[in-house]
Every structure is written in structure tokens, then in C-alpha cells.
Coordinates of C-alpha atoms in Angstrom, one line a residue:
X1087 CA 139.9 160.9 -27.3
X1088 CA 139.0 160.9 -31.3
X1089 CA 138.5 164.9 -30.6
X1090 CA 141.6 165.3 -29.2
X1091 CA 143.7 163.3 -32.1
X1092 CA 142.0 164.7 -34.5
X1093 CA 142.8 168.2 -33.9
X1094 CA 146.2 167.6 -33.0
X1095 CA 147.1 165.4 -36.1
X1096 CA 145.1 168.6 -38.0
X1097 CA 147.3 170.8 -35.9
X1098 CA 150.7 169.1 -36.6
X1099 CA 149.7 169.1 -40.4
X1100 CA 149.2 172.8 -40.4
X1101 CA 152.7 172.5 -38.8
X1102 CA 154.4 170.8 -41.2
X1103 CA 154.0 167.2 -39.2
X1104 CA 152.4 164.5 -41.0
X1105 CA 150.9 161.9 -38.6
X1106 CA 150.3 158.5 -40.2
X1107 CA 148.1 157.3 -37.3
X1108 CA 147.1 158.2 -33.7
X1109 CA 149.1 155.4 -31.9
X1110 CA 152.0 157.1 -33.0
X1111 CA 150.6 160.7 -31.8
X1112 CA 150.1 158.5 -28.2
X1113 CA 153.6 157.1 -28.3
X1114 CA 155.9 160.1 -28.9
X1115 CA 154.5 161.9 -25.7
X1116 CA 156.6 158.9 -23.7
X1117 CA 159.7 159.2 -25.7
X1118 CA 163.2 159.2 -24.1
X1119 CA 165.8 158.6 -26.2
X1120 CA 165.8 160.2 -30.0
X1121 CA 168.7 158.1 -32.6
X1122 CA 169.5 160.3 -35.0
X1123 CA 171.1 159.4 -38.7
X1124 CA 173.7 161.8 -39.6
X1125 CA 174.0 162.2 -43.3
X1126 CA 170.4 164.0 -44.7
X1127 CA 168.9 164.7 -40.7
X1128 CA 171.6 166.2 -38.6
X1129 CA 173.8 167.8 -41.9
X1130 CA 172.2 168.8 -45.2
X1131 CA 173.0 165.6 -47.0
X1132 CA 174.5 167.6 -50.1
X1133 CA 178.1 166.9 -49.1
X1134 CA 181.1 167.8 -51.1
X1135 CA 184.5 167.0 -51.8
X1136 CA 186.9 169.1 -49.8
X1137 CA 190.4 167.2 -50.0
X1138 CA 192.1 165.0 -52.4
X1139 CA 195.3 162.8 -51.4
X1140 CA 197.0 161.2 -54.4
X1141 CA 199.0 158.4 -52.8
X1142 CA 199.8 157.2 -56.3
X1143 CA 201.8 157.2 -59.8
X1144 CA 198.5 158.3 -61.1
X1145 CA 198.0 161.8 -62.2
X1146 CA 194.9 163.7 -60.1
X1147 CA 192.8 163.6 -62.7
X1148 CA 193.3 160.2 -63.8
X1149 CA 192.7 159.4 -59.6
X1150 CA 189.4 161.3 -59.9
X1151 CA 188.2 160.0 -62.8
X1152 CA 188.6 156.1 -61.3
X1153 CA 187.5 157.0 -58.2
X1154 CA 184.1 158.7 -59.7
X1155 CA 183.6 156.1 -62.5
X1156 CA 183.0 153.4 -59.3
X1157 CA 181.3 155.9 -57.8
X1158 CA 178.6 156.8 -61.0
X1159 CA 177.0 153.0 -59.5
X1160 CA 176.7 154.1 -56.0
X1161 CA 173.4 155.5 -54.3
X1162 CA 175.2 156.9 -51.4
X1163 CA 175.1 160.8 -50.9
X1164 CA 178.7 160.6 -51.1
X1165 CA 178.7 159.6 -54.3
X1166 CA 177.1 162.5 -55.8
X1167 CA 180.1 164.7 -54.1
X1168 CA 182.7 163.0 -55.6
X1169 CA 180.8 163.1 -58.9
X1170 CA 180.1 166.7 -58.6
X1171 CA 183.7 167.7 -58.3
X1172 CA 184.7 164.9 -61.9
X1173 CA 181.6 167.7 -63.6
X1174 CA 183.3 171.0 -62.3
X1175 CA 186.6 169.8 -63.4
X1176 CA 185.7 168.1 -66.4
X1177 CA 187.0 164.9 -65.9
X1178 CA 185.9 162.2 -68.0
X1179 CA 184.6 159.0 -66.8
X1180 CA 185.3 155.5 -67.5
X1181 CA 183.3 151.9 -68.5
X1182 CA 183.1 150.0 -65.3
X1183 CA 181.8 146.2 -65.2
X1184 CA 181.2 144.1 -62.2
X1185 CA 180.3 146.7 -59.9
X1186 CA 179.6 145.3 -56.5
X1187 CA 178.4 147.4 -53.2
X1188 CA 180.0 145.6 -50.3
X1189 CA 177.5 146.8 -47.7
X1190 CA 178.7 149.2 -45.1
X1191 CA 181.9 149.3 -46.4
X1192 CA 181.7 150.6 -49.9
X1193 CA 182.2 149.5 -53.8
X1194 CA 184.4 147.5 -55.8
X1195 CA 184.4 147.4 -60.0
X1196 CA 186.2 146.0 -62.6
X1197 CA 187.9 149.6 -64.6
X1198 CA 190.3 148.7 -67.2
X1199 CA 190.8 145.3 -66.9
X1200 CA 191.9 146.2 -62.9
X1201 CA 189.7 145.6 -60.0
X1202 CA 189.4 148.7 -58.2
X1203 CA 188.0 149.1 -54.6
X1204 CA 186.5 152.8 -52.7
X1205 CA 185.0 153.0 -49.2
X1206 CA 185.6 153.5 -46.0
X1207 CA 188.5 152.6 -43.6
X1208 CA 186.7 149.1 -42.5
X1209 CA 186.9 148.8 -46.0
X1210 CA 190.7 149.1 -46.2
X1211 CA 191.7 147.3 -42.6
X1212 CA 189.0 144.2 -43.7
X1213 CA 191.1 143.5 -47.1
X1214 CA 194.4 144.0 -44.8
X1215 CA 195.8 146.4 -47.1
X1216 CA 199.1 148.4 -46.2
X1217 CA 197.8 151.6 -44.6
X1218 CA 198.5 154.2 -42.2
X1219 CA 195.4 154.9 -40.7
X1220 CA 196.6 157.9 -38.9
X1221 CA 197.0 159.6 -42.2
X1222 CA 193.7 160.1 -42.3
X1223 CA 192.8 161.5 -38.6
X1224 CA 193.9 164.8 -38.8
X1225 CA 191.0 165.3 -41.8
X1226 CA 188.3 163.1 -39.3
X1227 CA 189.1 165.4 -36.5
X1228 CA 187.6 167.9 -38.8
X1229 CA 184.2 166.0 -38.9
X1230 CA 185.5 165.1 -42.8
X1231 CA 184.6 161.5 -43.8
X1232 CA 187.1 159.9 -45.9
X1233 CA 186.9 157.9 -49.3
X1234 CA 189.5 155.5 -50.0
X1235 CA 190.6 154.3 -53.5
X1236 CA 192.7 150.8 -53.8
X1237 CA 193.3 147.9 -55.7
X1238 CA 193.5 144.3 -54.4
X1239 CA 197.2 145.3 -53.7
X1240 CA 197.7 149.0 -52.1
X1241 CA 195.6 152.1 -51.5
X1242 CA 196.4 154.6 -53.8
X1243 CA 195.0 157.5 -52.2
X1244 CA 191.9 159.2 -50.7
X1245 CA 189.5 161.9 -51.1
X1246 CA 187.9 163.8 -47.9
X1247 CA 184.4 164.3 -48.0
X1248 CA 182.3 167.3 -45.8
X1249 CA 178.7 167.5 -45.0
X1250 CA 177.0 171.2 -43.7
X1251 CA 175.7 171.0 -40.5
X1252 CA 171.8 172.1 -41.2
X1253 CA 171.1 175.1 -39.1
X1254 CA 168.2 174.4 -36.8
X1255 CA 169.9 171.5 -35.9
X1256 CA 172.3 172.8 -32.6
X1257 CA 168.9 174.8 -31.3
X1258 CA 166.6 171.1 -32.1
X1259 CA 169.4 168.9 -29.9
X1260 CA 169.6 172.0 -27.2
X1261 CA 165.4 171.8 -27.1
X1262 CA 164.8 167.7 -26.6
X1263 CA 167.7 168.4 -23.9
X1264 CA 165.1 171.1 -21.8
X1265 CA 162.2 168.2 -22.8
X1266 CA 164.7 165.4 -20.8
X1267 CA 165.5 163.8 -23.9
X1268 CA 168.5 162.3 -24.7
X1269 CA 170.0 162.1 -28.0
X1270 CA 172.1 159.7 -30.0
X1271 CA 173.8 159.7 -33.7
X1272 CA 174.3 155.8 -35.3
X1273 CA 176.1 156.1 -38.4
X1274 CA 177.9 154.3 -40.8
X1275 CA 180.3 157.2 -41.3
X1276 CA 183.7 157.4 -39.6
X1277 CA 183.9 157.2 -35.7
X1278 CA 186.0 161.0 -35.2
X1279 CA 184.2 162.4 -37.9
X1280 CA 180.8 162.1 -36.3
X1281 CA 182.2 162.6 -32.8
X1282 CA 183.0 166.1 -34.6
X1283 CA 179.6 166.7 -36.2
X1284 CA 178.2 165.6 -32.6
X1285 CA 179.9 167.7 -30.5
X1286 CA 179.3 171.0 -33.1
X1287 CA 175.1 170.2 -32.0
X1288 CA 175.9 169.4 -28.7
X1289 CA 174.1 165.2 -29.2
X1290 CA 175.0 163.0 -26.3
X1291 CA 176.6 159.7 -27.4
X1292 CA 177.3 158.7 -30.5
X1293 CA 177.5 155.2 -32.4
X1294 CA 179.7 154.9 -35.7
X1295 CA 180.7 152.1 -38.2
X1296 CA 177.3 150.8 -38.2
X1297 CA 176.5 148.7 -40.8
X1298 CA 173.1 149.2 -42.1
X1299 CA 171.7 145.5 -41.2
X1300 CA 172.8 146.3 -37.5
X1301 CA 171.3 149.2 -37.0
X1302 CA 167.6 147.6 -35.9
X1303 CA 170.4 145.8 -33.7
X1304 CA 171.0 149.0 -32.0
X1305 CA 167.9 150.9 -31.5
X1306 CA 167.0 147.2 -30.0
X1307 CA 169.4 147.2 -27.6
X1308 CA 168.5 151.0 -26.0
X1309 CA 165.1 149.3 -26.1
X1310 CA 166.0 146.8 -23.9
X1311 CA 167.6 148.9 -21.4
X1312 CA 164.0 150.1 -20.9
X1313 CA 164.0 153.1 -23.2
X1314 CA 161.2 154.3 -25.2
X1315 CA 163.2 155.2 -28.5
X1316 CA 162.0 157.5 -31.5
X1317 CA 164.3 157.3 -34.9
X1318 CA 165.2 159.8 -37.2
X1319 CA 166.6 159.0 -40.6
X1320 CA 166.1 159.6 -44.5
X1321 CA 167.6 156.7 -46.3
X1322 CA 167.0 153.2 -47.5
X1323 CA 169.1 151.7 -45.1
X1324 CA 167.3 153.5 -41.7
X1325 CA 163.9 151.5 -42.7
X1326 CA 164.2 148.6 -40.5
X1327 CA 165.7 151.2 -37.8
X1328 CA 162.5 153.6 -38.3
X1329 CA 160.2 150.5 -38.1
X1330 CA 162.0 148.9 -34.9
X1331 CA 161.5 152.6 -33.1
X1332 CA 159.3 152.9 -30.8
X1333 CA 158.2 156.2 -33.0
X1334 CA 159.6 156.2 -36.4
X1335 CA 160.5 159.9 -37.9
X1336 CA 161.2 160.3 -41.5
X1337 CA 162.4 163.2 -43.7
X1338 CA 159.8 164.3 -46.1
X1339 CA 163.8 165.1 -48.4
X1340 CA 164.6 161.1 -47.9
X1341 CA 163.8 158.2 -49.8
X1342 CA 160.3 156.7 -50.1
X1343 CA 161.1 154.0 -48.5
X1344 CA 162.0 155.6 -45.1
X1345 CA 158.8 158.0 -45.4
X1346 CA 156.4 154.6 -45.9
X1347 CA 158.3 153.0 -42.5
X1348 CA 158.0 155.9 -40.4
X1349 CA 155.0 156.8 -38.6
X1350 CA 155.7 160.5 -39.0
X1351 CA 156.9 162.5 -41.6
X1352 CA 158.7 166.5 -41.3
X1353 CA 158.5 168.2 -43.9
X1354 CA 161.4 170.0 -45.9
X1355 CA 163.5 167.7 -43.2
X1356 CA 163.4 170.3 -41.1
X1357 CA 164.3 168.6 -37.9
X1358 CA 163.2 171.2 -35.3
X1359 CA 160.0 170.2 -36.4
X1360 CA 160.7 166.9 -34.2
X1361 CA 160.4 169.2 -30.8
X1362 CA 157.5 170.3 -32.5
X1363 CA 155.7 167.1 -32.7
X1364 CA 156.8 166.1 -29.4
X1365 CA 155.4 169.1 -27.9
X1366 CA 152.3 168.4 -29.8
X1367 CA 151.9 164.9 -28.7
X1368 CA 152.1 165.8 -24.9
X1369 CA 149.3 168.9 -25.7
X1370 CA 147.3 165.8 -27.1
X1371 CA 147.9 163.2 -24.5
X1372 CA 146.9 166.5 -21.7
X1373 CA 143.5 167.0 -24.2
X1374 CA 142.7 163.5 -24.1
X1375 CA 143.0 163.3 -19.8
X1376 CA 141.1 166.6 -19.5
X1377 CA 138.2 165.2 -21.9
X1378 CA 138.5 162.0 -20.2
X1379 CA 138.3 163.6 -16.5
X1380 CA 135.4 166.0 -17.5
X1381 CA 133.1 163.6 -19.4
X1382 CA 133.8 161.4 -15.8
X1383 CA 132.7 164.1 -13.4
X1384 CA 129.7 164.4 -15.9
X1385 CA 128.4 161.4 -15.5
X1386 CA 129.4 160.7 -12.3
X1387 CA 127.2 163.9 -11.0
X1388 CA 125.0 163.8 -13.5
X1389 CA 123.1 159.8 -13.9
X1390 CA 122.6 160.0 -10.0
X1391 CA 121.1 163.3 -10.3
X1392 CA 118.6 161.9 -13.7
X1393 CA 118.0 158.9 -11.7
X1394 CA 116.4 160.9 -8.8
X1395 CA 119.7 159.3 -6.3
X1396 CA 118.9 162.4 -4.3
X1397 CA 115.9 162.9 -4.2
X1398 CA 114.7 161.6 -1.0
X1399 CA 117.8 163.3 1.3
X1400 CA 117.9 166.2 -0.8
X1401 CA 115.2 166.7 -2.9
X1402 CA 116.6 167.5 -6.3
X1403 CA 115.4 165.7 -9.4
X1404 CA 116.5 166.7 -13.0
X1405 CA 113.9 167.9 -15.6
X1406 CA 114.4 165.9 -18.8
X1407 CA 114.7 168.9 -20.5
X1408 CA 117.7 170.1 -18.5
X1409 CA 119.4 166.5 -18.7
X1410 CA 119.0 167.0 -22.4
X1411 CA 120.8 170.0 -22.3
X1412 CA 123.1 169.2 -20.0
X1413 CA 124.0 165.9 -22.2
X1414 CA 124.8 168.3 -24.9
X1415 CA 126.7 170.3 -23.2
X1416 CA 128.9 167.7 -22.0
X1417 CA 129.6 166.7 -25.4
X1418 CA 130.3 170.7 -26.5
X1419 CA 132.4 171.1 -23.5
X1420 CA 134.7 168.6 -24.7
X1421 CA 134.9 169.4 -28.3
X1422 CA 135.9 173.0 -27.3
X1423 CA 138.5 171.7 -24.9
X1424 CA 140.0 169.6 -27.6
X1425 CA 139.6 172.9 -30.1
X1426 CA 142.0 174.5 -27.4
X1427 CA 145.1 172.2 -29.1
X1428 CA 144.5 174.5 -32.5
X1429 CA 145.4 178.2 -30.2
X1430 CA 148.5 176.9 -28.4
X1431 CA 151.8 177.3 -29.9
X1432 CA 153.9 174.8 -30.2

């Protein structure tokens, strides 16, 4: 067994797979059901702003600059898009004071002596706020994930948001489907929007307006329906997720957090590495039988034969020299087997 894992963890290394331990190597071989994160596994988690829809008296620029000054306090990849576009245009930003993130939902801040709020549309429906939801679909149905700008009294507009698609990630979903995998998205993000992004990479079922707190809630619940679950995510928020999972799978691009709660790591977040690493795990768990088996057969021929068990029907006794040898060779024989791991391609 140490053979085995130790040439496969070696192997996934050279592959760009970092294994943090050899349970997890033994658990990904039974894996099921992969979750995926949308924003920084499945798309690039470099998104940019794509659409802006002033609702109010406020000229565009003065609407950006709002919007980005709340936004300057944020760690959310969405942030940097919105503040990305206030460099290219120039637009100058404001003093913000009691900034608050309202988790899951978005940001509020005091700008001006006016409390301003920007997030999602929970965000928006939660404070009971005038709104036309439907406004917004026709951008969703495009896989864009909306921003929206208000004040304790009305929304005074919104910015759409799009994230690239990374490109191994239609042929990854397409490979864990030929392993018998299935796959599912949780995010936070809006529920057409990643129905979009889901059906562009072909991933089974998907689960949106998860607040971060409930999303060990959810790779819970598959667990309790008797699936063996592996995680992927990058950010602060999938920790708890990627330390629930069965296997936890961070992106070597995400936070530091995610990396320490994960039990392996891909490099570059290339997530066609994951097939990889599953594929490596079953080579592994296949080494570890055929050692396992041959050692067995071994002994079981071999200590009868050294204790002279057939010598008086048969005759045949084993010169210690030859049980030496043999002992050896039982130990080569499964060294070289294991070494076997390092010529296959994953």
C-alpha cells in the first residue's frame, strides 16, 4: 500500500495535483457526485462589467462612481469588475463610512451623508424595495449576474456583470460524465445566470442563491442521500464546503484559506486536472489490490513450502537460500508493480 501511494501522489505532483495525504488519494477513487463553485472553477473568475442600466436622475458617471466606491470595500471578484470599468473610464471615487457586507446578499455604506445599498436581487426583494424583477431576466438569460444599486427608498439602477467560461471546462464536465460522475454547480450567483453558465458545460443540476453559511448545508444533504461527494471551489466562503466533502479540491488561483481546507490542490486552477486525479486515484486503489493480491499468493505458497507442508506427500522442501531469494523478490515484484503507476497516462 505505502508503494503504491507514494508513487501516485509523486505521479499526481509531476501532474500538477498536489495530494495533501493518502486518505484523500483512497477516497476520490469512490467519488460520485463532484459540486462545483462557479465564479474562479467553472469561469475564469476575472469578470467584467458588460451592461450599465441607470434607473436614476443620476448621471452615468456619478451612478458608477457610487456604485464602485461601495464596491472599493468588497472582496468579491465582482468587485474588482466594477472597479476596473470606474479606472478605464476615469471615474473618481468617493469617501465611504460604515461599510457593512450583508452576507450573501451584498454591501451597504454610508456615501455622502446617504446610505447606499449594492447586491444581488435577494438583496433588493429582502428590503421590499419597488422593483421589477423581470427587468433584469433578459441580461440573466445571458448567464450575466446582476449588481443592483439603491437606497433605503428605490433602486436606482444596475450594472450586469459577465464571467468567461474557462476552456477546459465543457471537455472536464463531458469526462467525469464517461467516469459516471455526476456534476453539480452551488452558487451564490443568480438562479438563470448559472442555469446559463451550466448548460454552456453541459453540468447536471444546479443550486443558486446559496448563501455562503449554507453551503456545508448542501453538500450535507447529497451526503445524506448516500453520495460520496468531492468539492471544488477557490474562495473563502467554499472552506467549510471543501472541509464537509467527502474529497475537498481547491484552486491553487484561490484564496489560502480554501487551499489549507482542501485535501487536494490543481494547479494554475486548471480544472481538467480534477479527471486527472480521479483517474489517478483509481490507478492507485488497482496498485494497491494487485500488491495486496500478490504479496497474498506469496505467502500463501510460499510459508507452507519453507515449512516443509509438502514435504511428506510431495517431497519438496525450500533451500534457505532460495526462500531468501524468493523473499526478495516478493518485495521487488511489488515495488515494480507499484513503479507501473509512473508509465500510465492519465
Amino acid at each position: 500500500t505505502p508503494t503504491a501511494i507514494i508513487v501516485g501522489v509523486g505521479k499526481g505532483a509531476h501532474e500538477g495535483i498536489l495530494v495533501k495525504d493518502a486518505a484523500t488519494l483512497e477516497e476520490l477513487h469512490k467519488v460520485d457526485t463532484v459540486v462545483f463553485d462557479k465564479t474562479g472553477t467553472i469561469t475564469l473568475g476575472k469578470p467584467t462589467l458588460v451592461d450599465i442600466k441607470n434607473l436614476s436622475t443620476l448621471k452615468d458617471d456619478e451612478f458608477i462612481s457610487i456604485l464602485a466606491t461601495l464596491e472599493k470595500k468588497s472582496e468579491h471578484p465582482i468587485a474588482s469588475a466594477i472597479l476596473n470599468y470606474s479606472k478605464e473610464k476615469n471615474i473618481k471615487l468617493l469617501e465611504v463610512s460604515n461599510f457593512e457586507n450583508i452576507q450573501g446578499k451584498g454591501i451597504k455604506g454610508l456615501i455622502s451623508n446617504v446610505e447606499y445599498y449594492a447586491g444581488n436581487v435577494k438583496l433588493v426583494t429582502d428590503t421590499n424595495l419597488l422593483f421589477d424583477v423581470a427587468v433584469i431576466e433578459q441580461y440573466t438569460l445571458q448567464g450575466k449576474t446582476p449588481v443592483i444599486l439603491s437606497t433605503k427608498e428605490k433602486v436606482l439602477g444596475f450594472v450586469m456583470v459577465s464571467d468567461e467560461i474557462k476552456a477546459e471546462s465543457k471537455k472536464a464536465i463531458a469526462d467525469l460524465h464517461r467516469l459516471g460522475i455526476r456534476s453539480v454547480m452551488l452558487t451564490g450567483d443568480d438562479a438563470q445566470a448559472a442555469k446559463y453558465m451550466a448548460s454552456l458545460v453541459g453540468i447536471d443540476d444546479v443550486i443558486a442563491h446559496v448563501l455562503p453559511q449554507n453551503k456545508l448545508e448542501k453538500i450535507r444533504e447529497l451526503q445524506l442521500q448516500g453520495r460520496i461527494v468531492a468539492m471544488a471551489g477557490d474562495g473563502v466562503n467554499d472552506a467549510p464546503a471543501l472541509a464537509q466533502a467527502n474529497v475537498g479540491i481547491a484552486m491553487s488561483t484561490g484564496t489560502d484559506v480554501a487551499i489549507e481546507s482542501a485535501g487536494i490542490t490543481l494547479l494554475n486552477g486548471d480544472i481538467s486536472k480534477l479527471v486527472k486525479a480521479i483517474k489517478l486515484s483509481k490507478m492507485t486503489m488497482r496498485g494497491i489490490k494487485q500488491n495486496l493480491f500478490w504479496a497474498f499468493i506469496y505467502n500463501i505458497v510460499g510459508i507452507p513450502l519453507a515449512a516443509g507442508v509438502f514435504y511428506p506427500a510431495f517431497g519438496l522442501l525450500l533451500n534457505p537460500i532460495f526462500a531468501g531469494f524468493a523473499m526478495a523478490m516478493s518485495s521487488v515484484s511489488v515495488v515494480l508493480n507499484s513503479l507501473r503507476i509512473k508509465t500510465k497516462k492519465l
